[in-house]
């Protein structure tokens, strides 16, 4: 547990939360500032700042849990689609520096953009090739 980490305190139960699921490794809570009805967060009970620190085994379990909850939540909430999001670093929108995955049920006309809102770059074939080669290393 990391001192002064709000998600460590929530995961351990020290701070109460709207918990929808819990096991030995994770607590899943409703987001306090939901982007849609049912917006939830998968929070590991151990502290990892972000995906770079997350052990592969925990990452695997988190994804399996996300898959199970997506199915369960879709059935119970009767939502029309589902986003699974995960932010790393301030520049990528991370505001709580304890790894978490967003489970975001989506509804027809829920007021959010259909597509997550990113600008699109107009890269040349040469630039794409350069990036591709760098990433293959
Ligand atoms: P991120 O921007 O990916 O770091 O997401 C952090 C999320 O945590 C935001 O959606 C917040 O609304 C949510 N959040 C922050 N504090 C709490 C809290 N005490 N209980 C539940 N959700 C929280
Ligand atoms: Zn923490």
mmCIF file of C-alpha atoms and ligand atoms in Angstrom:
data_model
loop_
_atom_site.group_PDB
_atom_site.id
_atom_site.type_symbol
_atom_site.label_atom_id
_atom_site.label_comp_id
_atom_site.label_asym_id
_atom_site.label_seq_id
_atom_site.Cartn_x
_atom_site.Cartn_y
_atom_site.Cartn_z
ATOM 1 C CA UNK A 1 0.000 0.000 0.000
ATOM 2 C CA UNK A 2 1.311 3.422 -0.968
ATOM 3 C CA UNK A 3 0.880 6.270 1.475
ATOM 4 C CA UNK A 4 -1.688 8.874 0.495
ATOM 5 C CA UNK A 5 -2.929 6.850 -2.467
ATOM 6 C CA UNK A 6 -6.721 7.139 -2.622
ATOM 7 C CA UNK A 7 -7.145 3.926 -4.625
ATOM 8 C CA UNK A 8 -5.006 1.956 -2.130
ATOM 9 C CA UNK A 9 -7.376 3.178 0.566
ATOM 10 C CA UNK A 10 -10.458 2.367 -1.507
ATOM 11 C CA UNK A 11 -9.122 -1.045 -2.538
ATOM 12 C CA UNK A 12 -8.353 -1.987 1.073
ATOM 13 C CA UNK A 13 -11.780 -0.803 2.235
ATOM 14 C CA UNK A 14 -10.339 1.984 4.416
ATOM 15 C CA UNK A 15 -12.350 4.474 2.335
ATOM 16 C CA UNK A 16 -15.878 3.248 1.527
ATOM 17 C CA UNK A 17 -16.860 2.872 -2.108
ATOM 18 C CA UNK A 18 -19.732 1.561 -4.211
ATOM 19 C CA UNK A 19 -18.192 -1.867 -4.747
ATOM 20 C CA UNK A 20 -19.778 -4.035 -7.428
ATOM 21 C CA UNK A 21 -17.286 -6.915 -7.254
ATOM 22 C CA UNK A 22 -14.324 -7.945 -5.110
ATOM 23 C CA UNK A 23 -11.874 -10.826 -4.986
ATOM 24 C CA UNK A 24 -8.436 -11.337 -3.385
ATOM 25 C CA UNK A 25 -6.715 -9.354 -6.140
ATOM 26 C CA UNK A 26 -9.128 -6.614 -7.258
ATOM 27 C CA UNK A 27 -11.922 -4.341 -6.131
ATOM 28 C CA UNK A 28 -14.319 -3.033 -8.764
ATOM 29 C CA UNK A 29 -16.108 0.198 -7.862
ATOM 30 C CA UNK A 30 -18.478 2.683 -9.450
ATOM 31 C CA UNK A 31 -16.662 5.793 -10.670
ATOM 32 C CA UNK A 32 -17.497 8.834 -8.519
ATOM 33 C CA UNK A 33 -17.819 11.012 -11.624
ATOM 34 C CA UNK A 34 -19.401 8.621 -14.136
ATOM 35 C CA UNK A 35 -19.318 9.188 -17.884
ATOM 36 C CA UNK A 36 -22.303 6.833 -18.263
ATOM 37 C CA UNK A 37 -24.645 4.754 -16.088
ATOM 38 C CA UNK A 38 -22.564 1.929 -14.660
ATOM 39 C CA UNK A 39 -19.111 3.458 -15.305
ATOM 40 C CA UNK A 40 -16.862 1.334 -13.110
ATOM 41 C CA UNK A 41 -13.169 0.950 -12.299
ATOM 42 C CA UNK A 42 -11.168 -2.251 -11.847
ATOM 43 C CA UNK A 43 -8.587 -1.500 -9.154
ATOM 44 C CA UNK A 44 -5.855 -3.960 -8.148
ATOM 45 C CA UNK A 45 -5.441 -4.220 -4.370
ATOM 46 C CA UNK A 46 -1.650 -3.941 -4.713
ATOM 47 C CA UNK A 47 -0.291 -0.551 -5.687
ATOM 48 C CA UNK A 48 1.143 -0.151 -9.191
ATOM 49 C CA UNK A 49 1.377 3.367 -10.601
ATOM 50 C CA UNK A 50 0.553 2.392 -14.157
ATOM 51 C CA UNK A 51 0.769 -0.303 -16.820
ATOM 52 C CA UNK A 52 4.560 -0.070 -16.895
ATOM 53 C CA UNK A 53 4.713 -1.249 -13.283
ATOM 54 C CA UNK A 54 1.899 -3.781 -13.572
ATOM 55 C CA UNK A 55 3.103 -7.414 -13.475
ATOM 56 C CA UNK A 56 2.024 -9.442 -16.515
ATOM 57 C CA UNK A 57 0.100 -11.897 -14.386
ATOM 58 C CA UNK A 58 -2.011 -9.138 -12.806
ATOM 59 C CA UNK A 59 -2.529 -7.573 -16.247
ATOM 60 C CA UNK A 60 -3.855 -10.898 -17.528
ATOM 61 C CA UNK A 61 -6.217 -11.315 -14.595
ATOM 62 C CA UNK A 62 -7.452 -7.714 -14.992
ATOM 63 C CA UNK A 63 -8.297 -8.315 -18.642
ATOM 64 C CA UNK A 64 -10.111 -11.568 -17.902
ATOM 65 C CA UNK A 65 -12.107 -9.786 -15.203
ATOM 66 C CA UNK A 66 -12.878 -6.913 -17.616
ATOM 67 C CA UNK A 67 -14.206 -9.421 -20.131
ATOM 68 C CA UNK A 68 -16.431 -11.150 -17.559
ATOM 69 C CA UNK A 69 -17.755 -7.877 -16.171
ATOM 70 C CA UNK A 70 -18.396 -6.442 -19.630
ATOM 71 C CA UNK A 71 -20.685 -9.404 -20.336
ATOM 72 C CA UNK A 72 -22.371 -9.235 -16.923
ATOM 73 C CA UNK A 73 -22.856 -5.450 -16.994
ATOM 74 C CA UNK A 74 -24.170 -5.482 -20.562
ATOM 75 C CA UNK A 75 -26.772 -8.061 -19.563
ATOM 76 C CA UNK A 76 -27.847 -6.354 -16.345
ATOM 77 C CA UNK A 77 -27.703 -2.748 -17.574
ATOM 78 C CA UNK A 78 -28.980 -3.554 -21.041
ATOM 79 C CA UNK A 79 -26.395 -1.233 -22.569
ATOM 80 C CA UNK A 80 -25.791 -1.066 -26.311
ATOM 81 C CA UNK A 81 -21.995 -1.132 -26.368
ATOM 82 C CA UNK A 82 -18.949 -1.034 -24.144
ATOM 83 C CA UNK A 83 -15.598 0.791 -23.906
ATOM 84 C CA UNK A 84 -12.661 -0.507 -21.870
ATOM 85 C CA UNK A 85 -10.143 2.276 -21.238
ATOM 86 C CA UNK A 86 -6.901 2.594 -19.372
ATOM 87 C CA UNK A 87 -4.800 5.785 -19.083
ATOM 88 C CA UNK A 88 -1.079 6.021 -18.323
ATOM 89 C CA UNK A 89 0.629 9.317 -17.600
ATOM 90 C CA UNK A 90 -0.748 12.816 -17.251
ATOM 91 C CA UNK A 91 -0.450 13.464 -20.974
ATOM 92 C CA UNK A 92 -2.701 10.452 -21.595
ATOM 93 C CA UNK A 93 -5.328 11.626 -19.128
ATOM 94 C CA UNK A 94 -4.309 9.680 -16.018
ATOM 95 C CA UNK A 95 -5.389 11.560 -12.905
ATOM 96 C CA UNK A 96 -5.135 8.819 -10.263
ATOM 97 C CA UNK A 97 -1.687 7.251 -10.243
ATOM 98 C CA UNK A 98 -2.738 3.789 -9.120
ATOM 99 C CA UNK A 99 -3.352 1.516 -12.121
ATOM 100 C CA UNK A 100 -7.018 1.082 -13.000
ATOM 101 C CA UNK A 101 -9.175 0.067 -15.941
ATOM 102 C CA UNK A 102 -12.348 1.907 -16.858
ATOM 103 C CA UNK A 103 -15.429 -0.180 -17.686
ATOM 104 C CA UNK A 104 -17.712 2.119 -19.619
ATOM 105 C CA UNK A 105 -21.146 0.881 -20.608
ATOM 106 C CA UNK A 106 -22.402 2.759 -23.670
ATOM 107 C CA UNK A 107 -25.954 3.555 -24.611
ATOM 108 C CA UNK A 108 -27.566 4.840 -27.768
ATOM 109 C CA UNK A 109 -27.554 8.630 -27.504
ATOM 110 C CA UNK A 110 -25.736 8.644 -24.144
ATOM 111 C CA UNK A 111 -24.359 12.080 -24.913
ATOM 112 C CA UNK A 112 -20.788 10.881 -25.426
ATOM 113 C CA UNK A 113 -19.082 10.853 -28.810
ATOM 114 C CA UNK A 114 -19.619 7.523 -30.563
ATOM 115 C CA UNK A 115 -15.904 7.323 -31.114
ATOM 116 C CA UNK A 116 -13.318 8.281 -28.554
ATOM 117 C CA UNK A 117 -12.195 11.712 -29.527
ATOM 118 C CA UNK A 118 -8.674 11.811 -30.932
ATOM 119 C CA UNK A 119 -7.225 14.046 -33.595
ATOM 120 C CA UNK A 120 -5.889 12.160 -36.597
ATOM 121 C CA UNK A 121 -2.423 12.760 -37.990
ATOM 122 C CA UNK A 122 -1.753 13.029 -41.645
ATOM 123 C CA UNK A 123 1.458 10.974 -41.841
ATOM 124 C CA UNK A 124 3.353 10.302 -45.057
ATOM 125 C CA UNK A 125 4.212 6.756 -46.199
ATOM 126 C CA UNK A 126 7.856 7.512 -45.270
ATOM 127 C CA UNK A 127 6.916 8.539 -41.754
ATOM 128 C CA UNK A 128 4.733 5.436 -41.331
ATOM 129 C CA UNK A 129 7.594 3.263 -42.592
ATOM 130 C CA UNK A 130 10.053 4.884 -40.168
ATOM 131 C CA UNK A 131 7.707 4.305 -37.202
ATOM 132 C CA UNK A 132 7.029 0.751 -38.320
ATOM 133 C CA UNK A 133 10.742 -0.050 -38.530
ATOM 134 C CA UNK A 134 11.431 1.520 -35.122
ATOM 135 C CA UNK A 135 8.658 -0.541 -33.548
ATOM 136 C CA UNK A 136 9.862 -3.793 -35.102
ATOM 137 C CA UNK A 137 13.228 -3.461 -33.310
HETATM 138 P P1 LIG B 1 -8.026 8.377 -14.817
HETATM 139 O O1 LIG B 1 -8.287 9.768 -15.366
HETATM 140 O O2 LIG B 1 -7.916 7.318 -15.850
HETATM 141 O O3 LIG B 1 -6.843 8.392 -13.858
HETATM 142 O O4 LIG B 1 -9.329 8.006 -14.006
HETATM 143 C C1 LIG B 1 -9.526 8.310 -12.666
HETATM 144 C C2 LIG B 1 -10.986 8.083 -12.398
HETATM 145 O O5 LIG B 1 -11.158 7.905 -11.004
HETATM 146 C C3 LIG B 1 -11.900 9.256 -12.811
HETATM 147 O O6 LIG B 1 -12.887 8.783 -13.716
HETATM 148 C C4 LIG B 1 -12.504 9.714 -11.484
HETATM 149 O O7 LIG B 1 -13.844 10.131 -11.619
HETATM 150 C C5 LIG B 1 -12.375 8.481 -10.621
HETATM 151 N N1 LIG B 1 -12.257 8.732 -9.182
HETATM 152 C C6 LIG B 1 -11.433 9.599 -8.557
HETATM 153 N N2 LIG B 1 -11.610 9.537 -7.230
HETATM 154 C C7 LIG B 1 -12.552 8.598 -7.008
HETATM 155 C C8 LIG B 1 -13.174 8.076 -5.825
HETATM 156 N N3 LIG B 1 -12.867 8.509 -4.604
HETATM 157 N N4 LIG B 1 -14.118 7.108 -5.988
HETATM 158 C C9 LIG B 1 -14.462 6.669 -7.228
HETATM 159 N N5 LIG B 1 -13.910 7.120 -8.358
HETATM 160 C C10 LIG B 1 -12.973 8.067 -8.261
HETATM 161 ZN ZN1 LIG B 2 -2.305 2.933 -4.602
#
